[in-house]
Amino acid sequence: MSSNRYDVTTGSSGHLSALLENAKLLYVTDAQFSEDWHSVMHSHPNLELFYCVRGIGELRMKDRVLPVGSDDMIIVNPNVEHTESSIPSNPLEYIALGISGVDLIFDPQGQHCSVLNYRESRSEIVALLRMLISEASRQPNGWDNVCQHLLVVLLALSFFLARRFVRPITDSLKRFPQEEL
């Protein structure tokens, strides 16, 4: 018989732990663009995190338009006016989370919004998001606690991957080759 043991020790993740403690899940939405979708500029008092499951579109803000597509995670900080639009021939399908208690800045130049691509980690990210949708839609006993804990796992994984595997996307519609951040 062979076995592997992995001891879990407390690391120096003080800032991350504090951030994860403050993050509170407000809502979970799954959406797919169709002909009846009307994109209207709006804002929220909370952070909104989108994960594009498939399709091609844009995130529009007052001063910027960012291309988005499959496996992009879009982070829109609180009170930032934005709207999503989609290309009709390849409609966006995304999962959105409303999160209070945090502002997230991955792009030092664009503090209001970040777009990160998680293509290499799609299976893990989508699995967590699908679990969130499943719990929220079925609402079994304790579903809200399960969703909150899934959010913490999703955010921790996203932060870990952002340091190691994520490719930034620029306003110029150009994707950079994968590199360590």
mmCIF file with all atom_site columns, N, CA and C in Angstrom, residues 92-166:
data_model
loop_
_atom_site.group_PDB
_atom_site.id
_atom_site.type_symbol
_atom_site.label_atom_id
_atom_site.label_alt_id
_atom_site.label_comp_id
_atom_site.label_asym_id
_atom_site.label_entity_id
_atom_site.label_seq_id
_atom_site.pdbx_PDB_ins_code
_atom_site.Cartn_x
_atom_site.Cartn_y
_atom_site.Cartn_z
_atom_site.occupancy
_atom_site.B_iso_or_equiv
_atom_site.pdbx_formal_charge
_atom_site.auth_seq_id
_atom_site.auth_comp_id
_atom_site.auth_asym_id
_atom_site.auth_atom_id
_atom_site.pdbx_PDB_model_num
ATOM 1   N N  . LEU A 1 92  ? -22.289 35.707 -25.728 1.00 0.00 ? 92  LEU A N  1
ATOM 2   C CA . LEU A 1 92  ? -21.658 35.474 -24.439 1.00 0.00 ? 92  LEU A CA 1
ATOM 3   C C  . LEU A 1 92  ? -22.560 34.651 -23.535 1.00 0.00 ? 92  LEU A C  1
ATOM 4   N N  . GLU A 1 93  ? -21.952 33.722 -22.856 1.00 0.00 ? 93  GLU A N  1
ATOM 5   C CA . GLU A 1 93  ? -22.597 33.037 -21.738 1.00 0.00 ? 93  GLU A CA 1
ATOM 6   C C  . GLU A 1 93  ? -21.666 33.254 -20.561 1.00 0.00 ? 93  GLU A C  1
ATOM 7   N N  . TYR A 1 94  ? -22.214 33.755 -19.448 1.00 0.00 ? 94  TYR A N  1
ATOM 8   C CA . TYR A 1 94  ? -21.345 34.033 -18.310 1.00 0.00 ? 94  TYR A CA 1
ATOM 9   C C  . TYR A 1 94  ? -22.058 33.766 -16.996 1.00 0.00 ? 94  TYR A C  1
ATOM 10  N N  . ILE A 1 95  ? -21.243 33.647 -15.963 1.00 0.00 ? 95  ILE A N  1
ATOM 11  C CA . ILE A 1 95  ? -21.729 33.530 -14.597 1.00 0.00 ? 95  ILE A CA 1
ATOM 12  C C  . ILE A 1 95  ? -21.208 34.763 -13.873 1.00 0.00 ? 95  ILE A C  1
ATOM 13  N N  . ALA A 1 96  ? -22.102 35.454 -13.164 1.00 0.00 ? 96  ALA A N  1
ATOM 14  C CA . ALA A 1 96  ? -21.714 36.669 -12.441 1.00 0.00 ? 96  ALA A CA 1
ATOM 15  C C  . ALA A 1 96  ? -21.979 36.493 -10.959 1.00 0.00 ? 96  ALA A C  1
ATOM 16  N N  . LEU A 1 97  ? -21.084 37.035 -10.163 1.00 0.00 ? 97  LEU A N  1
ATOM 17  C CA . LEU A 1 97  ? -21.223 37.014 -8.714  1.00 0.00 ? 97  LEU A CA 1
ATOM 18  C C  . LEU A 1 97  ? -21.200 38.447 -8.203  1.00 0.00 ? 97  LEU A C  1
ATOM 19  N N  . GLY A 1 98  ? -22.116 38.779 -7.318  1.00 0.00 ? 98  GLY A N  1
ATOM 20  C CA . GLY A 1 98  ? -22.080 40.046 -6.610  1.00 0.00 ? 98  GLY A CA 1
ATOM 21  C C  . GLY A 1 98  ? -21.410 39.799 -5.270  1.00 0.00 ? 98  GLY A C  1
ATOM 22  N N  . ILE A 1 99  ? -20.382 40.600 -4.970  1.00 0.00 ? 99  ILE A N  1
ATOM 23  C CA . ILE A 1 99  ? -19.583 40.372 -3.765  1.00 0.00 ? 99  ILE A CA 1
ATOM 24  C C  . ILE A 1 99  ? -19.406 41.699 -3.033  1.00 0.00 ? 99  ILE A C  1
ATOM 25  N N  . SER A 1 100 ? -19.773 41.743 -1.765  1.00 0.00 ? 100 SER A N  1
ATOM 26  C CA . SER A 1 100 ? -19.563 42.956 -0.976  1.00 0.00 ? 100 SER A CA 1
ATOM 27  C C  . SER A 1 100 ? -18.337 42.787 -0.087  1.00 0.00 ? 100 SER A C  1
ATOM 28  N N  . GLY A 1 101 ? -17.838 43.909 0.415   1.00 0.00 ? 101 GLY A N  1
ATOM 29  C CA . GLY A 1 101 ? -16.740 43.881 1.375   1.00 0.00 ? 101 GLY A CA 1
ATOM 30  C C  . GLY A 1 101 ? -15.352 43.915 0.794   1.00 0.00 ? 101 GLY A C  1
ATOM 31  N N  . VAL A 1 102 ? -15.229 43.917 -0.548  1.00 0.00 ? 102 VAL A N  1
ATOM 32  C CA . VAL A 1 102 ? -13.900 43.911 -1.162  1.00 0.00 ? 102 VAL A CA 1
ATOM 33  C C  . VAL A 1 102 ? -13.861 44.754 -2.432  1.00 0.00 ? 102 VAL A C  1
ATOM 34  N N  . ASP A 1 103 ? -12.699 45.288 -2.709  1.00 0.00 ? 103 ASP A N  1
ATOM 35  C CA . ASP A 1 103 ? -12.317 45.835 -4.009  1.00 0.00 ? 103 ASP A CA 1
ATOM 36  C C  . ASP A 1 103 ? -11.113 45.006 -4.426  1.00 0.00 ? 103 ASP A C  1
ATOM 37  N N  . LEU A 1 104 ? -11.044 44.593 -5.666  1.00 0.00 ? 104 LEU A N  1
ATOM 38  C CA . LEU A 1 104 ? -9.929  43.781 -6.138  1.00 0.00 ? 104 LEU A CA 1
ATOM 39  C C  . LEU A 1 104 ? -9.204  44.510 -7.258  1.00 0.00 ? 104 LEU A C  1
ATOM 40  N N  . ILE A 1 105 ? -7.899  44.616 -7.130  1.00 0.00 ? 105 ILE A N  1
ATOM 41  C CA . ILE A 1 105 ? -7.109  45.299 -8.150  1.00 0.00 ? 105 ILE A CA 1
ATOM 42  C C  . ILE A 1 105 ? -6.018  44.345 -8.629  1.00 0.00 ? 105 ILE A C  1
ATOM 43  N N  . PHE A 1 106 ? -6.162  43.872 -9.859  1.00 0.00 ? 106 PHE A N  1
ATOM 44  C CA . PHE A 1 106 ? -5.144  43.027 -10.475 1.00 0.00 ? 106 PHE A CA 1
ATOM 45  C C  . PHE A 1 106 ? -4.317  43.823 -11.473 1.00 0.00 ? 106 PHE A C  1
ATOM 46  N N  . ASP A 1 107 ? -4.880  44.895 -12.003 1.00 0.00 ? 107 ASP A N  1
ATOM 47  C CA . ASP A 1 107 ? -4.238  45.713 -13.019 1.00 0.00 ? 107 ASP A CA 1
ATOM 48  C C  . ASP A 1 107 ? -3.928  47.074 -12.411 1.00 0.00 ? 107 ASP A C  1
ATOM 49  N N  . PRO A 1 108 ? -2.652  47.371 -12.107 1.00 0.00 ? 108 PRO A N  1
ATOM 50  C CA . PRO A 1 108 ? -2.328  48.623 -11.433 1.00 0.00 ? 108 PRO A CA 1
ATOM 51  C C  . PRO A 1 108 ? -2.708  49.870 -12.238 1.00 0.00 ? 108 PRO A C  1
ATOM 52  N N  . GLN A 1 109 ? -2.874  49.748 -13.550 1.00 0.00 ? 109 GLN A N  1
ATOM 53  C CA . GLN A 1 109 ? -3.233  50.911 -14.365 1.00 0.00 ? 109 GLN A CA 1
ATOM 54  C C  . GLN A 1 109 ? -4.731  51.111 -14.460 1.00 0.00 ? 109 GLN A C  1
ATOM 55  N N  . GLY A 1 110 ? -5.509  50.065 -14.288 1.00 0.00 ? 110 GLY A N  1
ATOM 56  C CA . GLY A 1 110 ? -6.954  50.157 -14.422 1.00 0.00 ? 110 GLY A CA 1
ATOM 57  C C  . GLY A 1 110 ? -7.633  49.693 -13.156 1.00 0.00 ? 110 GLY A C  1
ATOM 58  N N  . GLN A 1 111 ? -7.583  50.483 -12.129 1.00 0.00 ? 111 GLN A N  1
ATOM 59  C CA . GLN A 1 111 ? -8.043  50.059 -10.820 1.00 0.00 ? 111 GLN A CA 1
ATOM 60  C C  . GLN A 1 111 ? -9.545  49.815 -10.734 1.00 0.00 ? 111 GLN A C  1
ATOM 61  N N  . HIS A 1 112 ? -10.298 50.251 -11.710 1.00 0.00 ? 112 HIS A N  1
ATOM 62  C CA . HIS A 1 112 ? -11.741 50.077 -11.658 1.00 0.00 ? 112 HIS A CA 1
ATOM 63  C C  . HIS A 1 112 ? -12.184 48.723 -12.177 1.00 0.00 ? 112 HIS A C  1
ATOM 64  N N  . CYS A 1 113 ? -11.367 48.137 -13.039 1.00 0.00 ? 113 CYS A N  1
ATOM 65  C CA . CYS A 1 113 ? -11.772 46.903 -13.701 1.00 0.00 ? 113 CYS A CA 1
ATOM 66  C C  . CYS A 1 113 ? -10.531 46.126 -14.125 1.00 0.00 ? 113 CYS A C  1
ATOM 67  N N  . SER A 1 114 ? -10.612 44.812 -14.030 1.00 0.00 ? 114 SER A N  1
ATOM 68  C CA . SER A 1 114 ? -9.528  43.944 -14.499 1.00 0.00 ? 114 SER A CA 1
ATOM 69  C C  . SER A 1 114 ? -10.129 42.815 -15.322 1.00 0.00 ? 114 SER A C  1
ATOM 70  N N  . VAL A 1 115 ? -9.415  42.402 -16.352 1.00 0.00 ? 115 VAL A N  1
ATOM 71  C CA . VAL A 1 115 ? -9.810  41.247 -17.149 1.00 0.00 ? 115 VAL A CA 1
ATOM 72  C C  . VAL A 1 115 ? -8.629  40.284 -17.135 1.00 0.00 ? 115 VAL A C  1
ATOM 73  N N  . LEU A 1 116 ? -8.892  39.071 -16.649 1.00 0.00 ? 116 LEU A N  1
ATOM 74  C CA . LEU A 1 116 ? -7.861  38.045 -16.547 1.00 0.00 ? 116 LEU A CA 1
ATOM 75  C C  . LEU A 1 116 ? -8.343  36.807 -17.289 1.00 0.00 ? 116 LEU A C  1
ATOM 76  N N  . ASN A 1 117 ? -7.433  36.089 -17.907 1.00 0.00 ? 117 ASN A N  1
ATOM 77  C CA . ASN A 1 117 ? -7.839  34.888 -18.624 1.00 0.00 ? 117 ASN A CA 1
ATOM 78  C C  . ASN A 1 117 ? -7.368  33.648 -17.878 1.00 0.00 ? 117 ASN A C  1
ATOM 79  N N  . TYR A 1 118 ? -8.291  32.718 -17.644 1.00 0.00 ? 118 TYR A N  1
ATOM 80  C CA . TYR A 1 118 ? -8.017  31.497 -16.890 1.00 0.00 ? 118 TYR A CA 1
ATOM 81  C C  . TYR A 1 118 ? -8.172  30.248 -17.751 1.00 0.00 ? 118 TYR A C  1
ATOM 82  N N  . ARG A 1 119 ? -7.796  30.334 -19.005 1.00 0.00 ? 119 ARG A N  1
ATOM 83  C CA . ARG A 1 119 ? -7.959  29.198 -19.923 1.00 0.00 ? 119 ARG A CA 1
ATOM 84  C C  . ARG A 1 119 ? -7.315  27.923 -19.376 1.00 0.00 ? 119 ARG A C  1
ATOM 85  N N  . GLU A 1 120 ? -6.095  28.029 -18.839 1.00 0.00 ? 120 GLU A N  1
ATOM 86  C CA . GLU A 1 120 ? -5.388  26.846 -18.349 1.00 0.00 ? 120 GLU A CA 1
ATOM 87  C C  . GLU A 1 120 ? -6.038  26.243 -17.107 1.00 0.00 ? 120 GLU A C  1
ATOM 88  N N  . SER A 1 121 ? -6.886  27.002 -16.434 1.00 0.00 ? 121 SER A N  1
ATOM 89  C CA . SER A 1 121 ? -7.529  26.526 -15.200 1.00 0.00 ? 121 SER A CA 1
ATOM 90  C C  . SER A 1 121 ? -9.046  26.478 -15.336 1.00 0.00 ? 121 SER A C  1
ATOM 91  N N  . ARG A 1 122 ? -9.506  26.430 -16.558 1.00 0.00 ? 122 ARG A N  1
ATOM 92  C CA . ARG A 1 122 ? -10.944 26.465 -16.832 1.00 0.00 ? 122 ARG A CA 1
ATOM 93  C C  . ARG A 1 122 ? -11.723 25.416 -16.043 1.00 0.00 ? 122 ARG A C  1
ATOM 94  N N  . SER A 1 123 ? -11.251 24.182 -16.024 1.00 0.00 ? 123 SER A N  1
ATOM 95  C CA . SER A 1 123 ? -12.038 23.116 -15.397 1.00 0.00 ? 123 SER A CA 1
ATOM 96  C C  . SER A 1 123 ? -12.265 23.385 -13.917 1.00 0.00 ? 123 SER A C  1
ATOM 97  N N  . GLU A 1 124 ? -11.247 23.870 -13.200 1.00 0.00 ? 124 GLU A N  1
ATOM 98  C CA . GLU A 1 124 ? -11.403 24.145 -11.772 1.00 0.00 ? 124 GLU A CA 1
ATOM 99  C C  . GLU A 1 124 ? -12.328 25.330 -11.528 1.00 0.00 ? 124 GLU A C  1
ATOM 100 N N  . ILE A 1 125 ? -12.129 26.413 -12.276 1.00 0.00 ? 125 ILE A N  1
ATOM 101 C CA . ILE A 1 125 ? -12.932 27.631 -12.091 1.00 0.00 ? 125 ILE A CA 1
ATOM 102 C C  . ILE A 1 125 ? -14.396 27.354 -12.438 1.00 0.00 ? 125 ILE A C  1
ATOM 103 N N  . VAL A 1 126 ? -14.641 26.744 -13.588 1.00 0.00 ? 126 VAL A N  1
ATOM 104 C CA . VAL A 1 126 ? -16.018 26.476 -14.013 1.00 0.00 ? 126 VAL A CA 1
ATOM 105 C C  . VAL A 1 126 ? -16.697 25.489 -13.058 1.00 0.00 ? 126 VAL A C  1
ATOM 106 N N  . ALA A 1 127 ? -15.972 24.498 -12.559 1.00 0.00 ? 127 ALA A N  1
ATOM 107 C CA . ALA A 1 127 ? -16.564 23.547 -11.607 1.00 0.00 ? 127 ALA A CA 1
ATOM 108 C C  . ALA A 1 127 ? -17.056 24.278 -10.351 1.00 0.00 ? 127 ALA A C  1
ATOM 109 N N  . LEU A 1 128 ? -16.257 25.183 -9.819  1.00 0.00 ? 128 LEU A N  1
ATOM 110 C CA . LEU A 1 128 ? -16.669 25.945 -8.633  1.00 0.00 ? 128 LEU A CA 1
ATOM 111 C C  . LEU A 1 128 ? -17.882 26.825 -8.935  1.00 0.00 ? 128 LEU A C  1
ATOM 112 N N  . LEU A 1 129 ? -17.864 27.487 -10.083 1.00 0.00 ? 129 LEU A N  1
ATOM 113 C CA . LEU A 1 129 ? -18.991 28.351 -10.445 1.00 0.00 ? 129 LEU A CA 1
ATOM 114 C C  . LEU A 1 129 ? -20.262 27.539 -10.672 1.00 0.00 ? 129 LEU A C  1
ATOM 115 N N  . ARG A 1 130 ? -20.152 26.380 -11.298 1.00 0.00 ? 130 ARG A N  1
ATOM 116 C CA . ARG A 1 130 ? -21.332 25.523 -11.516 1.00 0.00 ? 130 ARG A CA 1
ATOM 117 C C  . ARG A 1 130 ? -21.887 25.011 -10.180 1.00 0.00 ? 130 ARG A C  1
ATOM 118 N N  . MET A 1 131 ? -20.989 24.726 -9.217  1.00 0.00 ? 131 MET A N  1
ATOM 119 C CA . MET A 1 131 ? -21.454 24.331 -7.886  1.00 0.00 ? 131 MET A CA 1
ATOM 120 C C  . MET A 1 131 ? -22.223 25.471 -7.223  1.00 0.00 ? 131 MET A C  1
ATOM 121 N N  . LEU A 1 132 ? -21.731 26.704 -7.389  1.00 0.00 ? 132 LEU A N  1
ATOM 122 C CA . LEU A 1 132 ? -22.441 27.867 -6.848  1.00 0.00 ? 132 LEU A CA 1
ATOM 123 C C  . LEU A 1 132 ? -23.832 27.987 -7.456  1.00 0.00 ? 132 LEU A C  1
ATOM 124 N N  . ILE A 1 133 ? -23.920 27.862 -8.777  1.00 0.00 ? 133 ILE A N  1
ATOM 125 C CA . ILE A 1 133 ? -25.218 27.941 -9.462  1.00 0.00 ? 133 ILE A CA 1
ATOM 126 C C  . ILE A 1 133 ? -26.135 26.824 -8.982  1.00 0.00 ? 133 ILE A C  1
ATOM 127 N N  . SER A 1 134 ? -25.610 25.620 -8.865  1.00 0.00 ? 134 SER A N  1
ATOM 128 C CA . SER A 1 134 ? -26.419 24.484 -8.439  1.00 0.00 ? 134 SER A CA 1
ATOM 129 C C  . SER A 1 134 ? -26.971 24.692 -7.030  1.00 0.00 ? 134 SER A C  1
ATOM 130 N N  . GLU A 1 135 ? -26.124 25.089 -6.108  1.00 0.00 ? 135 GLU A N  1
ATOM 131 C CA . GLU A 1 135 ? -26.573 25.324 -4.728  1.00 0.00 ? 135 GLU A CA 1
ATOM 132 C C  . GLU A 1 135 ? -27.617 26.439 -4.668  1.00 0.00 ? 135 GLU A C  1
ATOM 133 N N  . ALA A 1 136 ? -27.354 27.540 -5.369  1.00 0.00 ? 136 ALA A N  1
ATOM 134 C CA . ALA A 1 136 ? -28.270 28.688 -5.333  1.00 0.00 ? 136 ALA A CA 1
ATOM 135 C C  . ALA A 1 136 ? -29.610 28.353 -5.982  1.00 0.00 ? 136 ALA A C  1
ATOM 136 N N  . SER A 1 137 ? -29.604 27.549 -7.033  1.00 0.00 ? 137 SER A N  1
ATOM 137 C CA . SER A 1 137 ? -30.865 27.242 -7.705  1.00 0.00 ? 137 SER A CA 1
ATOM 138 C C  . SER A 1 137 ? -31.674 26.188 -6.942  1.00 0.00 ? 137 SER A C  1
ATOM 139 N N  . ARG A 1 138 ? -31.016 25.238 -6.288  1.00 0.00 ? 138 ARG A N  1
ATOM 140 C CA . ARG A 1 138 ? -31.730 24.196 -5.546  1.00 0.00 ? 138 ARG A CA 1
ATOM 141 C C  . ARG A 1 138 ? -32.072 24.634 -4.121  1.00 0.00 ? 138 ARG A C  1
ATOM 142 N N  . GLN A 1 139 ? -31.221 25.444 -3.526  1.00 0.00 ? 139 GLN A N  1
ATOM 143 C CA . GLN A 1 139 ? -31.380 25.969 -2.164  1.00 0.00 ? 139 GLN A CA 1
ATOM 144 C C  . GLN A 1 139 ? -31.690 24.906 -1.110  1.00 0.00 ? 139 GLN A C  1
ATOM 145 N N  . PRO A 1 140 ? -30.852 23.862 -1.029  1.00 0.00 ? 140 PRO A N  1
ATOM 146 C CA . PRO A 1 140 ? -31.044 22.890 0.055   1.00 0.00 ? 140 PRO A CA 1
ATOM 147 C C  . PRO A 1 140 ? -30.661 23.532 1.390   1.00 0.00 ? 140 PRO A C  1
ATOM 148 N N  . ASN A 1 141 ? -30.946 22.860 2.499   1.00 0.00 ? 141 ASN A N  1
ATOM 149 C CA . ASN A 1 141 ? -30.570 23.404 3.804   1.00 0.00 ? 141 ASN A CA 1
ATOM 150 C C  . ASN A 1 141 ? -29.083 23.751 3.827   1.00 0.00 ? 141 ASN A C  1
ATOM 151 N N  . GLY A 1 142 ? -28.765 24.938 4.309   1.00 0.00 ? 142 GLY A N  1
ATOM 152 C CA . GLY A 1 142 ? -27.376 25.374 4.421   1.00 0.00 ? 142 GLY A CA 1
ATOM 153 C C  . GLY A 1 142 ? -26.751 25.858 3.137   1.00 0.00 ? 142 GLY A C  1
ATOM 154 N N  . TRP A 1 143 ? -27.546 26.023 2.072   1.00 0.00 ? 143 TRP A N  1
ATOM 155 C CA . TRP A 1 143 ? -26.995 26.390 0.765   1.00 0.00 ? 143 TRP A CA 1
ATOM 156 C C  . TRP A 1 143 ? -26.233 27.702 0.795   1.00 0.00 ? 143 TRP A C  1
ATOM 157 N N  . ASP A 1 144 ? -26.704 28.670 1.604   1.00 0.00 ? 144 ASP A N  1
ATOM 158 C CA . ASP A 1 144 ? -26.037 29.971 1.645   1.00 0.00 ? 144 ASP A CA 1
ATOM 159 C C  . ASP A 1 144 ? -24.631 29.851 2.248   1.00 0.00 ? 144 ASP A C  1
ATOM 160 N N  . ASN A 1 145 ? -24.463 28.998 3.260   1.00 0.00 ? 145 ASN A N  1
ATOM 161 C CA . ASN A 1 145 ? -23.125 28.776 3.825   1.00 0.00 ? 145 ASN A CA 1
ATOM 162 C C  . ASN A 1 145 ? -22.223 28.062 2.838   1.00 0.00 ? 145 ASN A C  1
ATOM 163 N N  . VAL A 1 146 ? -22.773 27.091 2.138   1.00 0.00 ? 146 VAL A N  1
ATOM 164 C CA . VAL A 1 146 ? -21.985 26.385 1.117   1.00 0.00 ? 146 VAL A CA 1
ATOM 165 C C  . VAL A 1 146 ? -21.532 27.378 0.045   1.00 0.00 ? 146 VAL A C  1
ATOM 166 N N  . CYS A 1 147 ? -22.430 28.241 -0.418  1.00 0.00 ? 147 CYS A N  1
ATOM 167 C CA . CYS A 1 147 ? -22.076 29.231 -1.444  1.00 0.00 ? 147 CYS A CA 1
ATOM 168 C C  . CYS A 1 147 ? -21.000 30.185 -0.945  1.00 0.00 ? 147 CYS A C  1
ATOM 169 N N  . GLN A 1 148 ? -21.111 30.622 0.296   1.00 0.00 ? 148 GLN A N  1
ATOM 170 C CA . GLN A 1 148 ? -20.096 31.533 0.851   1.00 0.00 ? 148 GLN A CA 1
ATOM 171 C C  . GLN A 1 148 ? -18.730 30.855 0.878   1.00 0.00 ? 148 GLN A C  1
ATOM 172 N N  . HIS A 1 149 ? -18.685 29.600 1.285   1.00 0.00 ? 149 HIS A N  1
ATOM 173 C CA . HIS A 1 149 ? -17.410 28.879 1.329   1.00 0.00 ? 149 HIS A CA 1
ATOM 174 C C  . HIS A 1 149 ? -16.869 28.600 -0.076  1.00 0.00 ? 149 HIS A C  1
ATOM 175 N N  . LEU A 1 150 ? -17.764 28.314 -1.020  1.00 0.00 ? 150 LEU A N  1
ATOM 176 C CA . LEU A 1 150 ? -17.316 28.150 -2.404  1.00 0.00 ? 150 LEU A CA 1
ATOM 177 C C  . LEU A 1 150 ? -16.722 29.454 -2.942  1.00 0.00 ? 150 LEU A C  1
ATOM 178 N N  . LEU A 1 151 ? -17.313 30.590 -2.574  1.00 0.00 ? 151 LEU A N  1
ATOM 179 C CA . LEU A 1 151 ? -16.761 31.891 -2.978  1.00 0.00 ? 151 LEU A CA 1
ATOM 180 C C  . LEU A 1 151 ? -15.336 32.046 -2.448  1.00 0.00 ? 151 LEU A C  1
ATOM 181 N N  . VAL A 1 152 ? -15.110 31.708 -1.194  1.00 0.00 ? 152 VAL A N  1
ATOM 182 C CA . VAL A 1 152 ? -13.776 31.825 -0.596  1.00 0.00 ? 152 VAL A CA 1
ATOM 183 C C  . VAL A 1 152 ? -12.783 30.956 -1.358  1.00 0.00 ? 152 VAL A C  1
ATOM 184 N N  . VAL A 1 153 ? -13.181 29.729 -1.688  1.00 0.00 ? 153 VAL A N  1
ATOM 185 C CA . VAL A 1 153 ? -12.299 28.836 -2.452  1.00 0.00 ? 153 VAL A CA 1
ATOM 186 C C  . VAL A 1 153 ? -12.023 29.431 -3.834  1.00 0.00 ? 153 VAL A C  1
ATOM 187 N N  . LEU A 1 154 ? -13.064 29.923 -4.499  1.00 0.00 ? 154 LEU A N  1
ATOM 188 C CA . LEU A 1 154 ? -12.908 30.516 -5.829  1.00 0.00 ? 154 LEU A CA 1
ATOM 189 C C  . LEU A 1 154 ? -11.956 31.714 -5.793  1.00 0.00 ? 154 LEU A C  1
ATOM 190 N N  . LEU A 1 155 ? -12.145 32.610 -4.835  1.00 0.00 ? 155 LEU A N  1
ATOM 191 C CA . LEU A 1 155 ? -11.279 33.791 -4.742  1.00 0.00 ? 155 LEU A CA 1
ATOM 192 C C  . LEU A 1 155 ? -9.840  33.393 -4.416  1.00 0.00 ? 155 LEU A C  1
ATOM 193 N N  . ALA A 1 156 ? -9.648  32.478 -3.473  1.00 0.00 ? 156 ALA A N  1
ATOM 194 C CA . ALA A 1 156 ? -8.291  32.045 -3.128  1.00 0.00 ? 156 ALA A CA 1
ATOM 195 C C  . ALA A 1 156 ? -7.601  31.420 -4.335  1.00 0.00 ? 156 ALA A C  1
ATOM 196 N N  . LEU A 1 157 ? -8.314  30.559 -5.057  1.00 0.00 ? 157 LEU A N  1
ATOM 197 C CA . LEU A 1 157 ? -7.754  29.939 -6.257  1.00 0.00 ? 157 LEU A CA 1
ATOM 198 C C  . LEU A 1 157 ? -7.437  30.999 -7.312  1.00 0.00 ? 157 LEU A C  1
ATOM 199 N N  . SER A 1 158 ? -8.337  31.941 -7.495  1.00 0.00 ? 158 SER A N  1
ATOM 200 C CA . SER A 1 158 ? -8.127  33.008 -8.483  1.00 0.00 ? 158 SER A CA 1
ATOM 201 C C  . SER A 1 158 ? -6.888  33.833 -8.154  1.00 0.00 ? 158 SER A C  1
ATOM 202 N N  . PHE A 1 159 ? -6.694  34.160 -6.877  1.00 0.00 ? 159 PHE A N  1
ATOM 203 C CA . PHE A 1 159 ? -5.520  34.940 -6.476  1.00 0.00 ? 159 PHE A CA 1
ATOM 204 C C  . PHE A 1 159 ? -4.244  34.136 -6.702  1.00 0.00 ? 159 PHE A C  1
ATOM 205 N N  . PHE A 1 160 ? -4.273  32.874 -6.328  1.00 0.00 ? 160 PHE A N  1
ATOM 206 C CA . PHE A 1 160 ? -3.117  32.012 -6.524  1.00 0.00 ? 160 PHE A CA 1
ATOM 207 C C  . PHE A 1 160 ? -2.758  31.928 -8.004  1.00 0.00 ? 160 PHE A C  1
ATOM 208 N N  . LEU A 1 161 ? -3.753  31.688 -8.840  1.00 0.00 ? 161 LEU A N  1
ATOM 209 C CA . LEU A 1 161 ? -3.511  31.559 -10.277 1.00 0.00 ? 161 LEU A CA 1
ATOM 210 C C  . LEU A 1 161 ? -3.102  32.882 -10.912 1.00 0.00 ? 161 LEU A C  1
ATOM 211 N N  . ALA A 1 162 ? -3.622  33.991 -10.413 1.00 0.00 ? 162 ALA A N  1
ATOM 212 C CA . ALA A 1 162 ? -3.272  35.299 -10.975 1.00 0.00 ? 162 ALA A CA 1
ATOM 213 C C  . ALA A 1 162 ? -1.784  35.574 -10.818 1.00 0.00 ? 162 ALA A C  1
ATOM 214 N N  . ARG A 1 163 ? -1.186  35.042 -9.791  1.00 0.00 ? 163 ARG A N  1
ATOM 215 C CA . ARG A 1 163 ? 0.253   35.228 -9.599  1.00 0.00 ? 163 ARG A CA 1
ATOM 216 C C  . ARG A 1 163 ? 1.066   34.294 -10.470 1.00 0.00 ? 163 ARG A C  1
ATOM 217 N N  . ARG A 1 164 ? 0.469   33.202 -10.959 1.00 0.00 ? 164 ARG A N  1
ATOM 218 C CA . ARG A 1 164 ? 1.257   32.190 -11.637 1.00 0.00 ? 164 ARG A CA 1
ATOM 219 C C  . ARG A 1 164 ? 0.895   31.962 -13.095 1.00 0.00 ? 164 ARG A C  1
ATOM 220 N N  . PHE A 1 165 ? -0.400  32.002 -13.449 1.00 0.00 ? 165 PHE A N  1
ATOM 221 C CA . PHE A 1 165 ? -0.790  31.526 -14.769 1.00 0.00 ? 165 PHE A CA 1
ATOM 222 C C  . PHE A 1 165 ? -1.597  32.507 -15.615 1.00 0.00 ? 165 PHE A C  1
ATOM 223 N N  . VAL A 1 166 ? -2.028  33.588 -15.059 1.00 0.00 ? 166 VAL A N  1
ATOM 224 C CA . VAL A 1 166 ? -2.996  34.433 -15.748 1.00 0.00 ? 166 VAL A CA 1
ATOM 225 C C  . VAL A 1 166 ? -2.309  35.356 -16.735 1.00 0.00 ? 166 VAL A C  1
#
